[in-house]
mmCIF file of C-alpha atoms in Angstrom:
data_model
loop_
_atom_site.group_PDB
_atom_site.id
_atom_site.type_symbol
_atom_site.label_atom_id
_atom_site.label_comp_id
_atom_site.label_asym_id
_atom_site.label_seq_id
_atom_site.Cartn_x
_atom_site.Cartn_y
_atom_site.Cartn_z
ATOM 1 C CA MET A 214 26.158 86.822 -76.810
ATOM 2 C CA SER A 215 26.116 88.323 -73.326
ATOM 3 C CA ASP A 216 29.205 88.101 -71.116
ATOM 4 C CA ARG A 217 27.042 88.309 -68.017
ATOM 5 C CA PRO A 218 27.505 85.185 -65.872
ATOM 6 C CA ALA A 219 24.621 82.782 -65.440
ATOM 7 C CA PRO A 220 22.575 83.414 -62.279
ATOM 8 C CA PRO A 221 23.355 81.170 -59.315
ATOM 9 C CA ARG A 222 21.171 78.112 -58.842
ATOM 10 C CA PHE A 223 19.071 77.441 -55.765
ATOM 11 C CA SER A 224 18.335 74.278 -53.861
ATOM 12 C CA VAL A 225 15.046 74.921 -52.052
ATOM 13 C CA VAL A 226 14.600 73.022 -48.774
ATOM 14 C CA ILE A 227 11.107 72.410 -47.381
ATOM 15 C CA CYS A 228 11.008 70.551 -44.044
ATOM 16 C CA VAL A 229 7.822 68.546 -43.452
ATOM 17 C CA TYR A 230 6.583 66.401 -40.594
ATOM 18 C CA THR A 231 2.853 65.666 -40.778
ATOM 19 C CA GLU A 232 0.340 64.368 -43.327
ATOM 20 C CA GLU A 233 -2.156 66.866 -41.957
ATOM 21 C CA ARG A 234 -0.371 69.449 -44.114
ATOM 22 C CA TRP A 235 -0.455 67.353 -47.279
ATOM 23 C CA GLY A 236 -2.273 69.970 -49.335
ATOM 24 C CA ASP A 237 -0.044 72.728 -47.974
ATOM 25 C CA ILE A 238 3.102 70.762 -48.857
ATOM 26 C CA LEU A 239 1.963 70.268 -52.455
ATOM 27 C CA ALA A 240 1.065 73.962 -52.705
ATOM 28 C CA ALA A 241 4.511 74.951 -51.391
ATOM 29 C CA VAL A 242 6.243 72.732 -53.983
ATOM 30 C CA ASP A 243 4.011 74.086 -56.749
ATOM 31 C CA SER A 244 4.920 77.673 -55.838
ATOM 32 C CA VAL A 245 8.606 76.786 -56.145
ATOM 33 C CA ARG A 246 8.017 75.172 -59.545
ATOM 34 C CA LYS A 247 6.408 78.377 -60.801
ATOM 35 C CA GLN A 248 9.347 80.637 -59.924
ATOM 36 C CA SER A 249 10.492 83.131 -62.550
ATOM 37 C CA LEU A 250 14.030 82.000 -61.674
ATOM 38 C CA PRO A 251 13.700 78.199 -61.733
ATOM 39 C CA PRO A 252 15.513 76.399 -58.903
ATOM 40 C CA LEU A 253 17.939 73.589 -59.481
ATOM 41 C CA GLU A 254 15.888 71.322 -57.195
ATOM 42 C CA THR A 255 13.410 71.168 -54.336
ATOM 43 C CA LEU A 256 14.330 69.017 -51.330
ATOM 44 C CA LEU A 257 11.483 67.711 -49.164
ATOM 45 C CA VAL A 258 12.985 66.638 -45.834
ATOM 46 C CA VAL A 259 10.636 64.424 -43.824
ATOM 47 C CA ASP A 260 11.027 64.513 -40.040
ATOM 48 C CA HIS A 261 10.808 60.908 -38.795
ATOM 49 C CA ASN A 262 7.473 60.062 -40.399
ATOM 50 C CA GLU A 263 7.793 56.907 -42.520
ATOM 51 C CA ARG A 264 4.245 57.053 -43.855
ATOM 52 C CA LEU A 265 4.683 60.628 -45.068
ATOM 53 C CA LEU A 266 8.132 59.800 -46.480
ATOM 54 C CA HIS A 267 6.780 56.974 -48.647
ATOM 55 C CA ARG A 268 3.677 58.908 -49.666
ATOM 56 C CA LEU A 269 5.775 61.854 -50.882
ATOM 57 C CA ALA A 270 8.202 59.491 -52.650
ATOM 58 C CA GLU A 271 5.280 58.013 -54.558
ATOM 59 C CA GLU A 272 3.836 61.452 -55.320
ATOM 60 C CA PHE A 273 7.071 62.588 -56.954
ATOM 61 C CA ALA A 274 8.118 59.263 -58.509
ATOM 62 C CA GLY A 275 7.786 60.377 -62.142
ATOM 63 C CA GLU A 276 10.953 60.982 -64.147
ATOM 64 C CA ARG A 277 10.301 64.720 -64.389
ATOM 65 C CA ASP A 278 9.366 64.912 -60.728
ATOM 66 C CA ARG A 279 12.453 62.972 -59.654
ATOM 67 C CA ALA A 280 14.647 65.521 -61.400
ATOM 68 C CA GLU A 281 12.889 68.449 -59.738
ATOM 69 C CA VAL A 282 11.889 67.136 -56.313
ATOM 70 C CA ARG A 283 13.972 64.927 -54.040
ATOM 71 C CA VAL A 284 12.414 63.348 -50.957
ATOM 72 C CA LEU A 285 14.764 62.812 -48.007
ATOM 73 C CA ALA A 286 14.467 61.456 -44.495
ATOM 74 C CA ASN A 287 15.787 63.633 -41.673
ATOM 75 C CA ALA A 288 19.147 61.989 -40.929
ATOM 76 C CA GLY A 289 19.529 63.570 -37.491
ATOM 77 C CA PRO A 290 17.467 63.757 -34.314
ATOM 78 C CA ARG A 291 13.840 64.827 -34.566
ATOM 79 C CA GLY A 292 13.360 68.552 -35.114
ATOM 80 C CA LEU A 293 13.483 71.414 -37.587
ATOM 81 C CA SER A 294 17.196 72.173 -37.189
ATOM 82 C CA SER A 295 18.244 68.620 -38.049
ATOM 83 C CA GLY A 296 15.842 68.565 -40.966
ATOM 84 C CA ARG A 297 17.357 71.727 -42.384
ATOM 85 C CA ASN A 298 20.862 70.341 -41.876
ATOM 86 C CA THR A 299 19.895 67.206 -43.789
ATOM 87 C CA GLY A 300 18.714 69.402 -46.661
ATOM 88 C CA ILE A 301 21.896 71.466 -46.580
ATOM 89 C CA ALA A 302 24.051 68.348 -46.739
ATOM 90 C CA ALA A 303 22.154 67.012 -49.766
ATOM 91 C CA ALA A 304 21.844 70.342 -51.619
ATOM 92 C CA ARG A 305 23.512 70.589 -55.020
ATOM 93 C CA GLY A 306 23.015 74.313 -55.580
ATOM 94 C CA ALA A 307 25.425 77.106 -54.729
ATOM 95 C CA LEU A 308 22.577 78.786 -52.835
ATOM 96 C CA VAL A 309 20.181 77.137 -50.377
ATOM 97 C CA ALA A 310 16.734 78.624 -49.751
ATOM 98 C CA PHE A 311 14.257 77.590 -47.060
ATOM 99 C CA LEU A 312 10.467 77.687 -47.343
ATOM 100 C CA ASP A 313 7.975 76.675 -44.665
ATOM 101 C CA ASP A 314 5.767 73.692 -45.474
ATOM 102 C CA ASP A 315 2.593 75.732 -44.942
ATOM 103 C CA ALA A 316 3.625 78.694 -47.088
ATOM 104 C CA VAL A 317 3.613 79.616 -50.775
ATOM 105 C CA ALA A 318 6.174 81.844 -52.464
ATOM 106 C CA GLU A 319 5.366 84.616 -54.913
ATOM 107 C CA ARG A 320 6.667 84.138 -58.445
ATOM 108 C CA ASP A 321 9.762 86.360 -58.108
ATOM 109 C CA TRP A 322 10.787 85.085 -54.655
ATOM 110 C CA LEU A 323 14.029 83.428 -55.793
ATOM 111 C CA HIS A 324 14.721 86.191 -58.323
ATOM 112 C CA HIS A 325 14.870 88.783 -55.536
ATOM 113 C CA PHE A 326 17.004 86.506 -53.396
ATOM 114 C CA ALA A 327 19.444 86.053 -56.270
ATOM 115 C CA ALA A 328 19.790 89.816 -56.787
ATOM 116 C CA GLY A 329 21.190 90.173 -53.285
ATOM 117 C CA TYR A 330 24.021 87.753 -54.020
ATOM 118 C CA GLU A 331 25.431 89.958 -56.760
ATOM 119 C CA ASP A 332 27.431 91.451 -53.870
ATOM 120 C CA PRO A 333 30.075 88.815 -53.028
ATOM 121 C CA GLU A 334 30.054 89.825 -49.360
ATOM 122 C CA VAL A 335 26.388 88.850 -48.962
ATOM 123 C CA VAL A 336 26.082 85.445 -47.299
ATOM 124 C CA ALA A 337 22.344 85.388 -46.547
ATOM 125 C CA VAL A 338 19.167 87.007 -47.890
ATOM 126 C CA GLY A 339 15.761 86.819 -46.246
ATOM 127 C CA GLY A 340 12.359 88.031 -47.361
ATOM 128 C CA ARG A 341 8.961 89.251 -46.188
ATOM 129 C CA THR A 342 6.420 86.773 -44.818
ATOM 130 C CA LEU A 343 2.740 87.761 -44.840
ATOM 131 C CA PRO A 344 0.127 85.995 -42.692
ATOM 132 C CA VAL A 345 -2.863 84.198 -44.201
ATOM 133 C CA TRP A 346 -5.302 84.000 -41.284
ATOM 134 C CA ALA A 347 -7.548 80.931 -41.117
ATOM 135 C CA SER A 348 -10.468 83.150 -40.115
ATOM 136 C CA GLY A 349 -9.884 85.393 -43.116
ATOM 137 C CA ARG A 350 -8.825 88.403 -41.075
ATOM 138 C CA ARG A 351 -6.349 89.426 -38.397
ATOM 139 C CA PRO A 352 -7.767 89.047 -34.862
ATOM 140 C CA ALA A 353 -8.547 92.558 -33.624
ATOM 141 C CA TRP A 354 -6.414 92.112 -30.511
ATOM 142 C CA PHE A 355 -3.336 90.737 -32.339
ATOM 143 C CA PRO A 356 -0.574 93.392 -32.581
ATOM 144 C CA GLU A 357 1.469 93.561 -35.782
ATOM 145 C CA GLU A 358 4.553 94.004 -33.610
ATOM 146 C CA PHE A 359 4.143 90.352 -32.614
ATOM 147 C CA ASP A 360 3.578 88.799 -36.038
ATOM 148 C CA TRP A 361 6.781 86.803 -35.444
ATOM 149 C CA VAL A 362 4.609 84.726 -33.091
ATOM 150 C CA VAL A 363 2.979 83.211 -36.191
ATOM 151 C CA GLY A 364 6.187 83.091 -38.229
ATOM 152 C CA CYS A 365 5.635 86.317 -40.156
ATOM 153 C CA THR A 366 7.358 89.652 -40.712
ATOM 154 C CA TYR A 367 6.527 92.003 -37.847
ATOM 155 C CA ARG A 368 6.122 95.766 -37.489
ATOM 156 C CA GLY A 369 9.465 97.288 -36.608
ATOM 157 C CA LEU A 370 11.582 95.723 -39.330
ATOM 158 C CA PRO A 371 12.879 98.365 -41.767
ATOM 159 C CA PRO A 372 11.422 98.336 -45.303
ATOM 160 C CA GLY A 373 13.278 97.708 -48.554
ATOM 161 C CA ARG A 374 16.508 95.801 -48.953
ATOM 162 C CA VAL A 375 18.377 96.353 -45.702
ATOM 163 C CA ARG A 376 21.231 94.879 -43.717
ATOM 164 C CA VAL A 377 20.151 92.888 -40.644
ATOM 165 C CA ARG A 378 21.626 90.822 -37.841
ATOM 166 C CA ASN A 379 19.631 87.745 -38.793
ATOM 167 C CA VAL A 380 17.128 86.518 -41.340
ATOM 168 C CA LEU A 381 13.909 84.672 -40.436
ATOM 169 C CA GLY A 382 14.217 80.941 -41.095
ATOM 170 C CA GLY A 383 10.931 80.182 -42.887
ATOM 171 C CA ASN A 384 11.757 82.619 -45.703
ATOM 172 C CA ALA A 385 15.515 82.753 -46.069
ATOM 173 C CA SER A 386 18.470 81.796 -48.218
ATOM 174 C CA PHE A 387 22.210 81.287 -47.680
ATOM 175 C CA ARG A 388 25.306 80.685 -49.726
ATOM 176 C CA ARG A 389 26.228 77.013 -49.542
ATOM 177 C CA THR A 390 29.713 78.083 -48.423
ATOM 178 C CA ALA A 391 28.230 79.834 -45.374
ATOM 179 C CA PHE A 392 27.482 76.459 -43.818
ATOM 180 C CA GLU A 393 30.964 75.240 -44.583
ATOM 181 C CA ALA A 394 32.327 78.201 -42.624
ATOM 182 C CA ALA A 395 29.922 78.229 -39.674
ATOM 183 C CA GLY A 396 28.238 74.833 -39.561
ATOM 184 C CA GLY A 397 24.505 74.275 -39.772
ATOM 185 C CA PHE A 398 21.499 75.019 -37.562
ATOM 186 C CA ALA A 399 21.985 74.227 -33.890
ATOM 187 C CA THR A 400 19.947 71.395 -32.439
ATOM 188 C CA GLY A 401 18.602 71.991 -28.952
ATOM 189 C CA ILE A 402 17.072 75.368 -29.836
ATOM 190 C CA GLY A 403 14.414 75.048 -32.532
ATOM 191 C CA ARG A 404 11.098 73.310 -32.976
ATOM 192 C CA ASP A 405 10.376 69.614 -32.669
ATOM 193 C CA GLY A 406 7.093 68.965 -34.474
ATOM 194 C CA ASP A 407 4.138 70.133 -32.403
ATOM 195 C CA ARG A 408 5.961 70.296 -29.087
ATOM 196 C CA ARG A 409 6.664 73.577 -27.246
ATOM 197 C CA PRO A 410 7.046 76.243 -29.982
ATOM 198 C CA LEU A 411 10.695 77.173 -29.463
ATOM 199 C CA GLY A 412 12.585 79.129 -32.093
ATOM 200 C CA CYS A 413 15.614 81.364 -32.715
ATOM 201 C CA GLU A 414 17.729 78.684 -34.379
ATOM 202 C CA GLU A 415 18.209 80.998 -37.390
ATOM 203 C CA THR A 416 19.207 83.870 -35.077
ATOM 204 C CA GLU A 417 21.896 81.758 -33.436
ATOM 205 C CA LEU A 418 23.181 80.562 -36.812
ATOM 206 C CA CYS A 419 23.333 84.070 -38.290
ATOM 207 C CA ILE A 420 25.256 85.458 -35.319
ATOM 208 C CA ARG A 421 27.663 82.529 -35.484
ATOM 209 C CA LEU A 422 27.995 83.035 -39.238
ATOM 210 C CA ALA A 423 28.850 86.724 -38.851
ATOM 211 C CA GLY A 424 31.627 85.726 -36.460
ATOM 212 C CA ALA A 425 32.967 83.004 -38.750
ATOM 213 C CA VAL A 426 33.037 85.090 -41.951
ATOM 214 C CA PRO A 427 34.683 88.520 -41.494
ATOM 215 C CA GLY A 428 32.766 91.193 -43.368
ATOM 216 C CA ALA A 429 29.745 88.958 -43.896
ATOM 217 C CA VAL A 430 26.597 90.822 -44.944
ATOM 218 C CA LEU A 431 23.084 89.541 -44.226
ATOM 219 C CA LEU A 432 20.101 91.181 -45.910
ATOM 220 C CA ILE A 433 16.327 91.226 -45.875
ATOM 221 C CA ASP A 434 14.647 92.150 -49.160
ATOM 222 C CA ASP A 435 10.946 92.770 -48.610
ATOM 223 C CA ARG A 436 10.211 92.077 -52.297
ATOM 224 C CA ALA A 437 10.951 88.375 -51.709
ATOM 225 C CA VAL A 438 7.454 87.578 -50.454
ATOM 226 C CA ILE A 439 5.855 84.400 -49.186
ATOM 227 C CA HIS A 440 2.353 83.881 -47.778
ATOM 228 C CA HIS A 441 2.268 81.831 -44.588
ATOM 229 C CA LYS A 442 -0.871 80.089 -43.327
ATOM 230 C CA VAL A 443 -1.912 80.790 -39.743
ATOM 231 C CA PRO A 444 -4.182 77.995 -38.467
ATOM 232 C CA ALA A 445 -7.129 78.809 -36.242
ATOM 233 C CA ALA A 446 -5.372 77.497 -33.124
ATOM 234 C CA ARG A 447 -2.617 80.081 -33.578
ATOM 235 C CA GLU A 448 -5.085 82.949 -33.764
ATOM 236 C CA ARG A 449 -5.975 82.364 -30.120
ATOM 237 C CA PHE A 450 -4.520 84.207 -27.159
ATOM 238 C CA ALA A 451 -3.584 80.895 -25.517
ATOM 239 C CA TYR A 452 -1.113 80.166 -28.341
ATOM 240 C CA PHE A 453 0.175 83.742 -28.202
ATOM 241 C CA ARG A 454 1.009 83.317 -24.510
ATOM 242 C CA THR A 455 2.720 79.968 -25.071
ATOM 243 C CA ARG A 456 4.747 81.186 -28.033
ATOM 244 C CA VAL A 457 6.089 84.396 -26.484
ATOM 245 C CA TYR A 458 7.082 82.523 -23.318
ATOM 246 C CA ALA A 459 8.888 79.928 -25.443
ATOM 247 C CA GLU A 460 10.632 82.758 -27.297
ATOM 248 C CA GLY A 461 12.061 83.951 -23.998
ATOM 249 C CA LEU A 462 13.384 80.451 -23.318
ATOM 250 C CA SER A 463 14.880 80.379 -26.821
ATOM 251 C CA LYS A 464 16.574 83.764 -26.416
ATOM 252 C CA ALA A 465 18.261 82.466 -23.279
ATOM 253 C CA LEU A 466 19.622 79.531 -25.277
ATOM 254 C CA VAL A 467 20.899 81.889 -27.973
ATOM 255 C CA ALA A 468 22.592 84.070 -25.356
ATOM 256 C CA GLN A 469 24.163 80.953 -23.878
ATOM 257 C CA SER A 470 25.549 79.998 -27.289
ATOM 258 C CA VAL A 471 26.747 83.347 -28.699
ATOM 259 C CA GLY A 472 26.698 85.717 -25.688
ATOM 260 C CA ALA A 473 24.029 88.138 -24.472
ATOM 261 C CA GLY A 474 25.611 91.106 -26.266
ATOM 262 C CA LYS A 475 25.034 89.730 -29.763
ATOM 263 C CA GLY A 476 22.121 87.507 -28.787
ATOM 264 C CA LEU A 477 19.991 90.443 -27.579
ATOM 265 C CA GLU A 478 21.338 93.278 -29.724
ATOM 266 C CA SER A 479 18.259 93.684 -31.945
ATOM 267 C CA GLU A 480 15.838 92.828 -29.135
ATOM 268 C CA ARG A 481 16.944 95.856 -27.088
ATOM 269 C CA ARG A 482 15.863 98.255 -29.819
ATOM 270 C CA TYR A 483 12.658 96.285 -30.353
ATOM 271 C CA THR A 484 11.642 96.412 -26.683
ATOM 272 C CA SER A 485 12.753 99.997 -26.070
ATOM 273 C CA ARG A 486 11.314 101.611 -29.216
ATOM 274 C CA VAL A 487 9.012 99.424 -31.286
ATOM 275 C CA LEU A 488 6.897 97.945 -28.495
ATOM 276 C CA PRO A 489 6.305 101.161 -26.505
ATOM 277 C CA ALA A 490 5.149 102.816 -29.720
ATOM 278 C CA GLY A 491 2.788 99.885 -30.263
ATOM 279 C CA VAL A 492 1.293 100.274 -26.769
ATOM 280 C CA LEU A 493 0.725 103.987 -27.335
ATOM 281 C CA ARG A 494 -0.860 103.296 -30.715
ATOM 282 C CA GLY A 495 -3.202 100.728 -29.164
ATOM 283 C CA MET A 496 -4.201 103.104 -26.370
ATOM 284 C CA ARG A 497 -4.848 105.873 -28.881
ATOM 285 C CA ASP A 498 -7.032 103.547 -30.950
ATOM 286 C CA ALA A 499 -8.945 102.599 -27.804
ATOM 287 C CA LEU A 500 -9.586 106.261 -26.997
ATOM 288 C CA LEU A 501 -10.806 106.804 -30.543
ATOM 289 C CA GLY A 502 -13.180 103.856 -30.245
ATOM 290 C CA ARG A 503 -11.368 101.664 -32.760
ATOM 291 C CA ALA A 504 -11.825 97.935 -32.373
ATOM 292 C CA GLY A 505 -9.071 96.018 -30.631
ATOM 293 C CA GLY A 506 -6.953 98.962 -29.518
ATOM 294 C CA ALA A 507 -6.984 98.091 -25.816
ATOM 295 C CA GLY A 508 -6.500 94.410 -26.613
ATOM 296 C CA ARG A 509 -3.414 95.119 -28.734
ATOM 297 C CA ALA A 510 -1.883 97.306 -26.042
ATOM 298 C CA GLY A 511 -2.602 94.648 -23.436
ATOM 299 C CA ALA A 512 -1.203 91.872 -25.634
ATOM 300 C CA ILE A 513 2.065 93.775 -26.074
ATOM 301 C CA VAL A 514 2.464 94.302 -22.332
ATOM 302 C CA THR A 515 1.603 90.664 -21.637
ATOM 303 C CA GLY A 516 3.950 89.476 -24.358
ATOM 304 C CA VAL A 517 6.879 91.434 -22.944
ATOM 305 C CA ALA A 518 6.241 90.099 -19.445
ATOM 306 C CA LEU A 519 5.973 86.470 -20.571
ATOM 307 C CA ALA A 520 9.038 86.666 -22.814
ATOM 308 C CA ALA A 521 11.022 88.209 -19.972
ATOM 309 C CA GLY A 522 9.851 85.438 -17.654
ATOM 310 C CA GLY A 523 10.878 82.772 -20.155
ATOM 311 C CA TYR A 524 14.264 84.407 -20.612
ATOM 312 C CA ALA A 525 14.839 84.579 -16.855
ATOM 313 C CA LEU A 526 13.948 80.912 -16.380
ATOM 314 C CA GLY A 527 16.048 79.861 -19.372
ATOM 315 C CA THR A 528 19.025 81.801 -18.047
ATOM 316 C CA LEU A 529 18.649 80.209 -14.617
ATOM 317 C CA ARG A 530 18.537 76.742 -16.163
ATOM 318 C CA ALA A 531 21.665 77.505 -18.180
ATOM 319 C CA ARG A 532 23.547 78.567 -15.063
ATOM 320 C CA ARG A 533 22.526 75.356 -13.343
ATOM 321 C CA GLY A 534 23.572 73.291 -16.346
ATOM 322 C CA GLY A 535 20.014 72.292 -17.236
ATOM 323 C CA SER A 536 19.987 73.555 -20.809
ATOM 324 C CA PRO A 537 20.385 71.192 -23.780
ATOM 325 C CA ALA A 538 23.776 70.787 -25.385
ATOM 326 C CA PHE A 539 24.191 72.417 -28.773
ATOM 327 C CA SER A 540 25.454 70.696 -31.881
ATOM 328 C CA TRP A 541 25.276 71.654 -35.504
ATOM 329 C CA GLY A 542 25.819 70.033 -38.846
ATOM 330 C CA PRO A 543 25.647 70.001 -41.664
ATOM 331 C CA ILE A 544 25.292 66.240 -41.792
ATOM 332 C CA THR A 545 27.496 64.593 -44.401
ATOM 333 C CA PRO A 546 25.656 63.609 -47.604
ATOM 334 C CA GLU A 547 26.351 59.906 -47.034
ATOM 335 C CA ASP A 548 24.322 60.091 -43.821
ATOM 336 C CA ALA A 549 21.293 61.739 -45.426
ATOM 337 C CA PRO A 550 19.004 58.891 -46.571
ATOM 338 C CA ALA A 551 16.748 59.614 -49.504
ATOM 339 C CA ALA A 552 13.609 58.010 -50.808
ATOM 340 C CA ASP A 553 15.378 57.874 -54.147
ATOM 341 C CA ARG A 554 19.035 56.830 -53.956
ATOM 342 C CA ARG A 555 20.519 58.621 -56.917
ATOM 343 C CA GLU A 556 24.103 59.792 -56.674
ATOM 344 C CA PRO A 557 24.539 63.560 -56.077
ATOM 345 C CA ALA A 558 25.074 65.535 -59.246
ATOM 346 C CA ALA A 559 27.922 67.932 -59.812
ATOM 347 C CA GLU A 560 27.608 71.543 -58.685
ATOM 348 C CA ALA A 561 25.404 73.590 -60.970
ATOM 349 C CA GLU A 562 26.820 75.880 -63.624
ATOM 350 C CA GLY A 563 26.850 79.520 -62.675
ATOM 351 C CA ALA A 564 27.374 78.706 -58.988
ATOM 352 C CA VAL A 565 29.051 81.341 -56.903
ATOM 353 C CA ALA A 566 31.527 80.747 -54.124
#
């Protein structure tokens, strides 16, 4: 008999909001079910959509399904942050992982996450997110340095398992105790359905977490891979412009919450090293007659300008008191309504503190 402790158990949270992604949602759940390290449960958190809530409850109404998949209603205000906080509050596992509703995880996704937590100082582990373009191929003008625009891992992040300031929210995991120490995701920063594509809620949380837990270590392990769908609308330059401008607004909100020093620490290296190298690479490709080189260089320059403009406007609004107030959960379990009303089970065996 081995004396090695049982691996920690994961609660996987998938936030959903529209029936238009029905097939994607089922594919995401199926990819979690096929993990080499089985999760304790999958939590589907529905963002203020009664029809989708009831449809998912019916889909997973079987006894086996009810044990594996729990369908919850977002107990807070509309938006991704509140949905995640609802999932955190209801989670039974010692570790909480997040997967986008239009993504599928590779078989060893949770296994690689779990390996990171063998170090007791690790409080969060993220992974690598690869784009699945609706057109079947990356647009020639779209620079890899800006893959974060479509929710994917971008050029400039170091390879391997490395320490980082923050993980990326659509492919990430945290110790359950991290939320007890720092609170949940801040509302007022992240996305709200299909409205303006704001972000950075995971950045703000991770910076706050590092301050709340002395010695906290956050990692990215690029072996923990998911494949994220990029719809046709997000392959267009119009979406690119909107998203990078919104990112600037979001960075201003993060700086307002945690200070510009921490809030822009990684961005300074990105804009001073990664992006200039990308412009030079695009110009070189253009001179060599390679498709899209000039477009990529131009997109990088445009992206920097729009993000800077969004940041400047967001900072001005903050100084004038026009920015939204921040609050964070997690929401207490009693306030997290579920489509099935079973009592929460005890913490899983093998859980780590």
